[in-house]
mmCIF file of C-alpha atoms and ligand atoms in Angstrom:
data_model
loop_
_atom_site.group_PDB
_atom_site.id
_atom_site.type_symbol
_atom_site.label_atom_id
_atom_site.label_comp_id
_atom_site.label_asym_id
_atom_site.label_seq_id
_atom_site.Cartn_x
_atom_site.Cartn_y
_atom_site.Cartn_z
ATOM 1 C CA MET A 7 -24.332 57.739 166.692
ATOM 2 C CA LYS A 8 -22.901 56.786 170.082
ATOM 3 C CA LYS A 9 -23.769 59.365 172.699
ATOM 4 C CA ARG A 10 -21.053 60.698 174.982
ATOM 5 C CA ILE A 11 -21.074 61.495 178.672
ATOM 6 C CA GLY A 12 -19.083 64.340 180.175
ATOM 7 C CA ILE A 13 -18.639 64.289 183.935
ATOM 8 C CA ASN A 14 -18.667 67.616 185.739
ATOM 9 C CA ILE A 15 -16.516 67.282 188.871
ATOM 10 C CA ASP A 16 -17.040 70.784 190.275
ATOM 11 C CA HIS A 17 -18.856 69.501 193.319
ATOM 12 C CA VAL A 18 -15.962 67.310 194.364
ATOM 13 C CA ALA A 19 -14.139 70.616 194.776
ATOM 14 C CA THR A 20 -17.164 72.066 196.597
ATOM 15 C CA ILE A 21 -16.853 69.323 199.226
ATOM 16 C CA ARG A 22 -13.104 69.894 199.518
ATOM 17 C CA ASN A 23 -13.540 73.632 199.903
ATOM 18 C CA ALA A 24 -16.279 73.254 202.518
ATOM 19 C CA ARG A 25 -13.662 71.994 204.984
ATOM 20 C CA GLY A 26 -10.710 73.966 203.679
ATOM 21 C CA GLU A 27 -8.851 70.672 203.224
ATOM 22 C CA ASN A 28 -7.008 69.304 200.223
ATOM 23 C CA TYR A 29 -9.366 66.325 199.818
ATOM 24 C CA PRO A 30 -11.353 65.070 198.010
ATOM 25 C CA ASP A 31 -8.996 65.936 195.161
ATOM 26 C CA PRO A 32 -10.772 66.908 191.891
ATOM 27 C CA LEU A 33 -7.849 65.465 189.917
ATOM 28 C CA ARG A 34 -8.386 62.100 191.581
ATOM 29 C CA ALA A 35 -12.081 62.343 190.713
ATOM 30 C CA ALA A 36 -11.275 63.226 187.095
ATOM 31 C CA LEU A 37 -8.886 60.278 186.762
ATOM 32 C CA ALA A 38 -11.406 57.941 188.392
ATOM 33 C CA ALA A 39 -14.190 59.138 186.067
ATOM 34 C CA GLN A 40 -11.863 58.576 183.123
ATOM 35 C CA SER A 41 -11.159 55.013 184.233
ATOM 36 C CA PHE A 42 -14.915 54.352 184.624
ATOM 37 C CA GLY A 43 -15.664 55.352 181.041
ATOM 38 C CA ALA A 44 -16.249 59.109 181.054
ATOM 39 C CA ASP A 45 -15.822 60.600 177.581
ATOM 40 C CA SER A 46 -14.749 63.988 178.901
ATOM 41 C CA ILE A 47 -14.392 65.961 182.125
ATOM 42 C CA THR A 48 -16.121 69.291 182.630
ATOM 43 C CA ILE A 49 -14.948 71.919 185.074
ATOM 44 C CA HIS A 50 -16.325 75.396 185.636
ATOM 45 C CA LEU A 51 -13.745 77.928 186.758
ATOM 46 C CA ARG A 52 -15.931 80.541 188.400
ATOM 47 C CA GLU A 53 -14.959 84.112 189.001
ATOM 48 C CA ASP A 54 -15.161 83.548 192.783
ATOM 49 C CA ARG A 55 -13.340 80.160 192.534
ATOM 50 C CA ARG A 56 -16.002 78.652 194.743
ATOM 51 C CA HIS A 57 -15.272 75.153 193.495
ATOM 52 C CA ILE A 58 -12.536 74.472 190.947
ATOM 53 C CA ARG A 59 -9.392 76.595 191.343
ATOM 54 C CA ASP A 60 -6.749 77.596 188.833
ATOM 55 C CA ASN A 61 -4.314 74.962 190.043
ATOM 56 C CA ASP A 62 -6.956 72.214 189.677
ATOM 57 C CA LEU A 63 -7.288 73.114 186.016
ATOM 58 C CA VAL A 64 -3.516 73.040 185.497
ATOM 59 C CA ARG A 65 -3.139 69.654 187.216
ATOM 60 C CA ILE A 66 -6.128 68.084 185.491
ATOM 61 C CA LYS A 67 -4.859 69.340 182.128
ATOM 62 C CA ARG A 68 -1.453 67.821 182.850
ATOM 63 C CA TYR A 69 -2.603 64.326 183.799
ATOM 64 C CA LEU A 70 -5.922 63.640 182.095
ATOM 65 C CA LYS A 71 -6.022 61.750 178.788
ATOM 66 C CA ILE A 72 -9.666 62.319 177.840
ATOM 67 C CA PRO A 73 -10.776 65.808 176.712
ATOM 68 C CA ILE A 74 -11.315 68.638 179.168
ATOM 69 C CA ASN A 75 -14.334 70.869 178.729
ATOM 70 C CA LEU A 76 -13.782 74.197 180.471
ATOM 71 C CA GLU A 77 -16.923 76.121 181.317
ATOM 72 C CA MET A 78 -16.252 79.822 181.609
ATOM 73 C CA ALA A 79 -17.911 83.194 181.669
ATOM 74 C CA PRO A 80 -17.120 85.369 178.659
ATOM 75 C CA ASN A 81 -14.693 87.782 180.291
ATOM 76 C CA LYS A 82 -11.082 88.768 179.742
ATOM 77 C CA GLU A 83 -9.661 86.904 182.721
ATOM 78 C CA MET A 84 -11.216 83.591 181.694
ATOM 79 C CA LEU A 85 -10.328 84.115 178.055
ATOM 80 C CA ASN A 86 -6.660 84.503 178.993
ATOM 81 C CA ILE A 87 -6.777 81.373 181.159
ATOM 82 C CA ALA A 88 -8.384 79.377 178.330
ATOM 83 C CA LEU A 89 -5.861 80.580 175.762
ATOM 84 C CA LYS A 90 -3.010 79.713 178.112
ATOM 85 C CA THR A 91 -4.163 76.290 179.367
ATOM 86 C CA LYS A 92 -5.739 75.197 176.076
ATOM 87 C CA PRO A 93 -8.483 72.806 177.179
ATOM 88 C CA ASN A 94 -9.937 70.689 174.376
ATOM 89 C CA PHE A 95 -13.321 72.403 174.604
ATOM 90 C CA VAL A 96 -14.622 75.617 176.033
ATOM 91 C CA CYS A 97 -18.276 76.042 176.931
ATOM 92 C CA ILE A 98 -19.203 79.688 177.388
ATOM 93 C CA VAL A 99 -21.776 80.151 180.138
ATOM 94 C CA PRO A 100 -23.411 83.167 181.737
ATOM 95 C CA GLU A 101 -22.345 83.779 185.310
ATOM 96 C CA LYS A 102 -23.937 85.719 188.119
ATOM 97 C CA ARG A 103 -22.035 86.024 191.346
ATOM 98 C CA LYS A 104 -24.915 85.216 193.664
ATOM 99 C CA GLU A 105 -26.471 82.305 191.786
ATOM 100 C CA ILE A 106 -26.191 78.827 193.288
ATOM 101 C CA THR A 107 -25.776 77.284 189.853
ATOM 102 C CA THR A 108 -25.913 78.507 186.242
ATOM 103 C CA GLU A 109 -29.468 79.766 186.112
ATOM 104 C CA GLY A 110 -30.122 80.246 182.428
ATOM 105 C CA GLY A 111 -28.585 80.206 178.988
ATOM 106 C CA LEU A 112 -26.519 82.980 177.425
ATOM 107 C CA ASN A 113 -28.227 86.105 176.153
ATOM 108 C CA LEU A 114 -26.909 86.160 172.595
ATOM 109 C CA ASN A 115 -28.715 89.352 171.641
ATOM 110 C CA LYS A 116 -26.411 91.352 173.899
ATOM 111 C CA ASN A 117 -22.708 92.028 173.242
ATOM 112 C CA ARG A 118 -22.698 90.069 169.997
ATOM 113 C CA LYS A 119 -19.511 91.628 168.677
ATOM 114 C CA TYR A 120 -17.734 90.979 171.966
ATOM 115 C CA LEU A 121 -18.843 87.330 172.051
ATOM 116 C CA LYS A 122 -17.977 86.769 168.397
ATOM 117 C CA ASN A 123 -14.493 88.068 169.053
ATOM 118 C CA ILE A 124 -13.994 85.805 172.094
ATOM 119 C CA ILE A 125 -15.203 82.771 170.127
ATOM 120 C CA LYS A 126 -12.835 83.602 167.277
ATOM 121 C CA LYS A 127 -9.850 83.920 169.607
ATOM 122 C CA ILE A 128 -10.571 80.602 171.308
ATOM 123 C CA LYS A 129 -11.145 78.778 168.007
ATOM 124 C CA LYS A 130 -7.847 80.115 166.689
ATOM 125 C CA LYS A 131 -6.124 77.972 169.338
ATOM 126 C CA ARG A 132 -7.998 74.950 167.952
ATOM 127 C CA ILE A 133 -10.268 74.737 170.968
ATOM 128 C CA ARG A 134 -13.853 73.751 170.151
ATOM 129 C CA VAL A 135 -16.343 76.301 171.384
ATOM 130 C CA SER A 136 -19.758 75.530 172.728
ATOM 131 C CA LEU A 137 -22.408 78.034 173.873
ATOM 132 C CA PHE A 138 -24.744 77.231 176.757
ATOM 133 C CA ILE A 139 -28.188 78.341 175.591
ATOM 134 C CA GLU A 140 -31.855 78.054 176.409
ATOM 135 C CA PRO A 141 -33.757 75.689 174.100
ATOM 136 C CA GLN A 142 -34.940 78.446 171.765
ATOM 137 C CA ILE A 143 -34.578 78.374 167.990
ATOM 138 C CA SER A 144 -33.348 81.990 167.935
ATOM 139 C CA ALA A 145 -30.538 81.099 170.366
ATOM 140 C CA VAL A 146 -29.517 78.122 168.204
ATOM 141 C CA GLU A 147 -29.460 80.334 165.133
ATOM 142 C CA ASN A 148 -27.469 83.035 166.928
ATOM 143 C CA SER A 149 -24.922 80.459 168.130
ATOM 144 C CA PHE A 150 -24.370 79.426 164.535
ATOM 145 C CA LEU A 151 -24.060 83.043 163.385
ATOM 146 C CA LEU A 152 -21.551 83.800 166.131
ATOM 147 C CA GLY A 153 -19.308 80.975 164.929
ATOM 148 C CA ALA A 154 -19.774 78.355 167.661
ATOM 149 C CA ASP A 155 -18.913 74.723 166.897
ATOM 150 C CA CYS A 156 -21.424 73.323 169.367
ATOM 151 C CA ILE A 157 -24.373 74.296 171.480
ATOM 152 C CA GLU A 158 -25.207 72.991 174.914
ATOM 153 C CA LEU A 159 -28.936 73.080 175.506
ATOM 154 C CA HIS A 160 -29.946 74.047 179.046
ATOM 155 C CA THR A 161 -32.044 71.188 180.395
ATOM 156 C CA GLY A 162 -32.895 72.852 183.728
ATOM 157 C CA SER A 163 -36.578 73.577 183.019
ATOM 158 C CA PHE A 164 -37.115 70.113 181.584
ATOM 159 C CA CYS A 165 -35.458 68.426 184.574
ATOM 160 C CA ASN A 166 -37.454 70.511 187.061
ATOM 161 C CA ALA A 167 -40.652 69.507 185.306
ATOM 162 C CA VAL A 168 -39.668 65.819 185.421
ATOM 163 C CA ASN A 169 -38.618 66.020 189.101
ATOM 164 C CA ASN A 170 -41.853 67.778 190.062
ATOM 165 C CA LYS A 171 -43.967 65.381 187.983
ATOM 166 C CA LYS A 172 -45.380 68.183 185.837
ATOM 167 C CA LYS A 173 -46.161 65.988 182.859
ATOM 168 C CA GLY A 174 -47.455 68.712 180.515
ATOM 169 C CA LEU A 175 -44.473 70.967 181.117
ATOM 170 C CA ALA A 176 -42.053 68.060 180.800
ATOM 171 C CA LYS A 177 -43.599 67.195 177.448
ATOM 172 C CA SER A 178 -43.523 70.756 176.092
ATOM 173 C CA THR A 179 -39.927 71.395 177.230
ATOM 174 C CA PHE A 180 -38.899 68.021 175.774
ATOM 175 C CA GLU A 181 -40.398 69.058 172.422
ATOM 176 C CA LYS A 182 -38.493 72.363 172.552
ATOM 177 C CA LEU A 183 -35.231 70.540 173.210
ATOM 178 C CA LYS A 184 -35.955 68.122 170.376
ATOM 179 C CA LYS A 185 -36.717 70.904 167.887
ATOM 180 C CA CYS A 186 -33.617 72.861 168.852
ATOM 181 C CA ALA A 187 -31.446 69.745 168.605
ATOM 182 C CA GLN A 188 -32.776 69.064 165.109
ATOM 183 C CA TYR A 189 -32.313 72.704 164.068
ATOM 184 C CA GLY A 190 -28.766 72.814 165.445
ATOM 185 C CA LYS A 191 -27.836 69.567 163.769
ATOM 186 C CA ASN A 192 -29.146 70.853 160.431
ATOM 187 C CA LEU A 193 -26.919 73.913 160.807
ATOM 188 C CA GLY A 194 -23.931 71.603 161.335
ATOM 189 C CA LEU A 195 -23.607 72.247 165.066
ATOM 190 C CA ASP A 196 -22.724 69.499 167.512
ATOM 191 C CA VAL A 197 -25.561 69.427 170.045
ATOM 192 C CA HIS A 198 -24.928 68.805 173.750
ATOM 193 C CA ALA A 199 -27.271 69.017 176.715
ATOM 194 C CA GLY A 200 -26.864 69.540 180.420
ATOM 195 C CA HIS A 201 -28.004 70.894 183.745
ATOM 196 C CA GLY A 202 -29.939 69.129 186.457
ATOM 197 C CA LEU A 203 -29.913 65.744 184.710
ATOM 198 C CA THR A 204 -30.738 62.646 186.776
ATOM 199 C CA PHE A 205 -31.131 58.990 185.778
ATOM 200 C CA LYS A 206 -34.811 59.607 185.081
ATOM 201 C CA SER A 207 -34.540 62.814 183.034
ATOM 202 C CA THR A 208 -31.524 61.467 181.141
ATOM 203 C CA ALA A 209 -33.442 58.324 180.198
ATOM 204 C CA ILE A 210 -36.161 60.473 178.627
ATOM 205 C CA ILE A 211 -33.936 63.016 176.912
ATOM 206 C CA SER A 212 -31.634 60.325 175.505
ATOM 207 C CA LYS A 213 -34.429 59.551 173.063
ATOM 208 C CA ILE A 214 -33.522 62.752 171.185
ATOM 209 C CA LYS A 215 -31.233 61.356 168.548
ATOM 210 C CA ASN A 216 -29.555 64.633 167.618
ATOM 211 C CA ILE A 217 -28.069 65.185 171.068
ATOM 212 C CA SER A 218 -24.565 63.738 171.015
ATOM 213 C CA GLU A 219 -23.334 64.558 174.504
ATOM 214 C CA PHE A 220 -24.638 64.970 178.047
ATOM 215 C CA ASN A 221 -22.777 66.910 180.703
ATOM 216 C CA ILE A 222 -23.754 65.875 184.189
ATOM 217 C CA GLY A 223 -22.347 66.914 187.540
ATOM 218 C CA HIS A 224 -24.341 67.373 190.712
ATOM 219 C CA PHE A 225 -26.376 64.181 190.438
ATOM 220 C CA ILE A 226 -23.282 62.089 189.671
ATOM 221 C CA VAL A 227 -21.386 63.407 192.685
ATOM 222 C CA SER A 228 -24.514 62.914 194.835
ATOM 223 C CA GLU A 229 -25.273 59.415 193.605
ATOM 224 C CA SER A 230 -21.620 58.398 193.979
ATOM 225 C CA ILE A 231 -22.137 58.624 197.762
ATOM 226 C CA PHE A 232 -24.620 55.757 197.538
ATOM 227 C CA LEU A 233 -23.672 53.744 194.457
ATOM 228 C CA GLY A 234 -20.031 54.703 194.060
ATOM 229 C CA MET A 235 -18.720 56.643 191.081
ATOM 230 C CA LYS A 236 -18.044 53.546 189.006
ATOM 231 C CA ASN A 237 -21.612 52.240 189.232
ATOM 232 C CA THR A 238 -23.100 55.707 188.741
ATOM 233 C CA ILE A 239 -21.157 56.401 185.563
ATOM 234 C CA ARG A 240 -21.756 52.901 184.213
ATOM 235 C CA LYS A 241 -25.484 53.276 184.845
ATOM 236 C CA PHE A 242 -25.535 56.591 182.967
ATOM 237 C CA LYS A 243 -23.607 55.074 180.074
ATOM 238 C CA LYS A 244 -26.204 52.334 179.802
ATOM 239 C CA ILE A 245 -29.020 54.864 179.924
ATOM 240 C CA ILE A 246 -27.678 57.144 177.187
ATOM 241 C CA ASN A 247 -26.970 54.367 174.719
HETATM 242 N N1 PXP B 17 -23.611 72.115 181.690
HETATM 243 C C1 PXP B 17 -23.397 73.410 182.029
HETATM 244 C C2 PXP B 17 -23.114 74.379 180.947
HETATM 245 C C3 PXP B 17 -23.396 73.813 183.381
HETATM 246 O O1 PXP B 17 -23.176 75.103 183.698
HETATM 247 C C4 PXP B 17 -23.601 72.838 184.373
HETATM 248 C C5 PXP B 17 -23.578 73.240 185.808
HETATM 249 O O2 PXP B 17 -22.327 73.703 186.149
HETATM 250 C C6 PXP B 17 -23.798 71.512 183.966
HETATM 251 C C7 PXP B 17 -23.830 71.178 182.626
HETATM 252 C C8 PXP B 17 -23.981 70.414 184.959
HETATM 253 O O3 PXP B 17 -25.137 70.614 185.681
HETATM 254 P P1 PXP B 17 -25.465 69.665 186.911
HETATM 255 O O4 PXP B 17 -24.369 69.854 187.909
HETATM 256 O O5 PXP B 17 -26.787 70.167 187.376
HETATM 257 O O6 PXP B 17 -25.513 68.264 186.388
#
């Protein structure tokens, strides 16, 4: 199975917004990533619009040929935007206003009925729904029971362990990810992974055969400063396959 890479371009918008200018343009970044072999583009429309804005989503949807994966918090406003713009995929993520980045996976024990209803409404528009979860078997099982098509396993703890050279922790979190990927696959879920991935952590985690897609953002935007986006994406594509 060929593994896919989704490029998260949120931080292109972060740079734009830092100066209050209209460049760098996230649409340009999305089109460039597409031309360099990205399999999909991920954007996270946050409640505070701190990076991607509504008009970015509309423009990217209009011009991009590869699938768009919209990350969104499970609330009414975002649900309406998703139903209206119809991205190819929606990844439901938890969102806290003050966090720097998405800190953990969804709590699927809370508001189950509410989440199930949101998932149903999105799927009705033929949008594939993914849930961003911690690598825990119970969360994989709950995702299946709630009707998700895919899960995205949060790789934050694993990546931190790799970055900080904590070998034991890296090994145990890797095993958790592997078990969850296997469990999800057996349930018929498509298994994705993301958060904090670098060349090094991606090279390790790519050995898990049941993970079909990696969504990577911050490191790609960062590394593009030094290597250029084309070389960065090509290097990741080599690593994952
Ligand atoms: N996947 C999900 C669900 C995320 O929320 C994020 C961060 O927005 C990513 C992947 C990408 O993480 P990073 O920017 O650390 O590569």
